[in-house]
CSV table of C-alpha atoms in Angstrom, one decimal:
chain,number,residue,atom,x,y,z
A,10,UNK,CA,95.9,69.3,99.8
A,11,UNK,CA,94.6,72.3,101.6
A,12,UNK,CA,94.3,75.4,99.4
A,13,UNK,CA,93.1,79.0,99.6
A,14,UNK,CA,92.3,80.8,96.4
A,15,UNK,CA,91.6,84.5,96.3
A,16,UNK,CA,89.7,86.2,93.6
A,17,UNK,CA,87.9,89.5,92.7
A,18,UNK,CA,90.9,91.8,92.6
A,19,UNK,CA,91.3,94.3,89.8
A,20,UNK,CA,91.7,97.9,88.8
A,21,UNK,CA,89.3,100.4,90.2
A,22,UNK,CA,89.1,104.2,90.4
A,23,UNK,CA,89.5,106.0,93.7
A,24,UNK,CA,86.2,106.1,95.5
A,25,UNK,CA,85.1,102.8,93.9
A,26,UNK,CA,84.4,99.4,95.6
A,27,UNK,CA,85.6,95.8,95.2
A,28,UNK,CA,84.5,92.6,96.9
A,29,UNK,CA,87.3,90.1,97.0
A,30,UNK,CA,86.8,86.6,98.1
A,31,UNK,CA,88.8,83.6,99.3
A,32,UNK,CA,87.6,80.0,99.0
A,33,UNK,CA,89.1,77.1,100.8
A,34,UNK,CA,89.3,73.5,99.7
A,35,UNK,CA,90.8,70.3,101.0
A,36,UNK,CA,90.3,71.1,104.7
A,37,UNK,CA,89.0,68.4,107.0
A,38,UNK,CA,86.5,69.9,109.3
A,39,UNK,CA,85.6,73.5,110.0
A,40,UNK,CA,88.2,76.3,109.6
A,41,UNK,CA,88.6,78.0,112.9
A,42,UNK,CA,89.2,81.5,111.4
A,43,UNK,CA,90.4,83.6,108.5
A,44,UNK,CA,92.6,86.6,108.1
A,45,UNK,CA,93.0,89.2,105.4
A,46,UNK,CA,96.4,90.8,104.9
A,47,UNK,CA,97.9,93.0,102.2
A,48,UNK,CA,101.4,93.9,101.0
A,49,UNK,CA,102.6,96.7,98.8
A,50,UNK,CA,106.3,97.2,98.1
A,51,UNK,CA,108.3,98.5,99.8
A,52,UNK,CA,106.0,98.2,102.8
A,53,UNK,CA,105.7,95.1,104.9
A,54,UNK,CA,102.7,92.8,105.4
A,55,UNK,CA,99.8,94.6,106.9
A,56,UNK,CA,96.9,93.1,108.8
A,57,UNK,CA,93.5,94.1,107.3
A,58,UNK,CA,90.8,92.1,109.1
A,59,UNK,CA,90.0,88.7,110.6
A,60,UNK,CA,87.0,86.6,111.4
A,61,UNK,CA,86.5,83.5,113.4
A,62,UNK,CA,84.8,80.4,112.0
A,63,UNK,CA,81.6,81.3,113.9
A,64,UNK,CA,81.6,84.8,112.4
A,65,UNK,CA,83.1,86.7,115.2
A,66,UNK,CA,85.1,89.8,114.2
A,67,UNK,CA,87.8,90.9,116.5
A,68,UNK,CA,89.5,94.0,115.3
A,69,UNK,CA,91.4,96.4,117.4
A,70,UNK,CA,90.4,100.0,117.6
A,71,UNK,CA,93.7,101.0,115.9
A,72,UNK,CA,92.9,98.8,112.9
A,73,UNK,CA,89.4,100.1,112.8
A,74,UNK,CA,90.7,103.6,112.8
A,75,UNK,CA,93.1,102.9,110.0
A,76,UNK,CA,90.4,101.8,107.6
A,77,UNK,CA,87.7,104.1,108.9
A,78,UNK,CA,85.0,101.5,108.4
A,79,UNK,CA,85.7,101.2,104.7
A,80,UNK,CA,86.5,97.5,104.8
A,81,UNK,CA,84.0,94.8,106.0
A,82,UNK,CA,84.8,91.1,106.4
A,83,UNK,CA,82.2,88.4,106.1
A,84,UNK,CA,82.0,84.7,106.0
A,85,UNK,CA,79.9,82.0,104.1
A,86,UNK,CA,80.7,78.8,106.0
A,87,UNK,CA,78.5,76.8,103.7
A,88,UNK,CA,80.8,77.7,100.8
A,89,UNK,CA,84.0,77.8,102.8
A,90,UNK,CA,84.5,81.4,101.5
A,91,UNK,CA,85.4,84.6,103.2
A,92,UNK,CA,84.9,88.0,101.7
A,93,UNK,CA,86.3,91.4,102.1
A,94,UNK,CA,84.1,94.2,100.9
A,95,UNK,CA,86.2,97.3,100.3
A,96,UNK,CA,84.5,100.7,99.8
A,97,UNK,CA,85.7,104.2,99.1
A,98,UNK,CA,89.0,102.8,97.9
A,99,UNK,CA,92.0,105.0,97.9
A,100,UNK,CA,95.3,104.8,95.9
A,101,UNK,CA,97.1,103.8,99.1
A,102,UNK,CA,94.9,100.7,99.2
A,103,UNK,CA,96.8,99.4,96.2
A,104,UNK,CA,98.4,96.1,97.2
A,105,UNK,CA,98.3,92.4,96.8
A,106,UNK,CA,95.7,91.0,99.2
A,107,UNK,CA,96.2,87.7,100.8
A,108,UNK,CA,93.9,85.5,102.9
A,109,UNK,CA,95.1,83.0,105.4
A,110,UNK,CA,93.8,80.7,108.1
A,111,UNK,CA,96.2,82.5,110.4
A,112,UNK,CA,94.4,85.4,112.1
A,113,UNK,CA,97.4,86.6,114.1
A,114,UNK,CA,100.3,86.8,111.7
A,115,UNK,CA,102.6,89.6,112.5
A,116,UNK,CA,105.6,88.9,110.2
A,117,UNK,CA,107.2,91.4,107.9
A,118,UNK,CA,106.4,89.7,104.6
A,119,UNK,CA,103.4,87.8,103.4
A,120,UNK,CA,102.8,85.2,102.5
A,121,UNK,CA,105.3,83.4,104.8
A,122,UNK,CA,106.8,80.0,104.1
A,123,UNK,CA,104.6,78.4,106.8
A,124,UNK,CA,100.9,78.2,107.4
A,125,UNK,CA,98.1,78.2,104.9
A,126,UNK,CA,97.9,81.2,102.6
A,127,UNK,CA,96.4,82.0,99.2
A,128,UNK,CA,98.4,83.2,96.3
A,129,UNK,CA,97.0,86.7,96.6
A,130,UNK,CA,94.9,89.0,94.4
A,131,UNK,CA,96.1,92.3,93.1
A,132,UNK,CA,94.0,95.4,93.9
A,133,UNK,CA,95.0,98.6,92.1
A,134,UNK,CA,93.3,101.9,92.8
A,135,UNK,CA,93.9,104.6,90.3
A,136,UNK,CA,93.7,108.3,91.2
């Protein structure tokens, strides 16, 4: 069974940092890519970042502008783990953060009923 498990979420004060991770298991062969998403009620699913299996990061200028360089995605292929380093966190970053092998999901709610997604990790930023 393929699985993605996120960890590292928690409660942090505004201006603080968190490094959340997502570890894969059960996959046969290399994972072609990873995506990070977040969702906070009542908002929909929001794309955060993505990385290819070879470490390539393809993020649009609009997404870069939204996070102003505060979030950095990285990959440890040897450990089948992807990370999201989040700095200078703001209360509006409060959400459940999900990882997926889908780098192009554009649905309204995450996780969807299809694809490979983790269970999510809660990030709460207090003001």
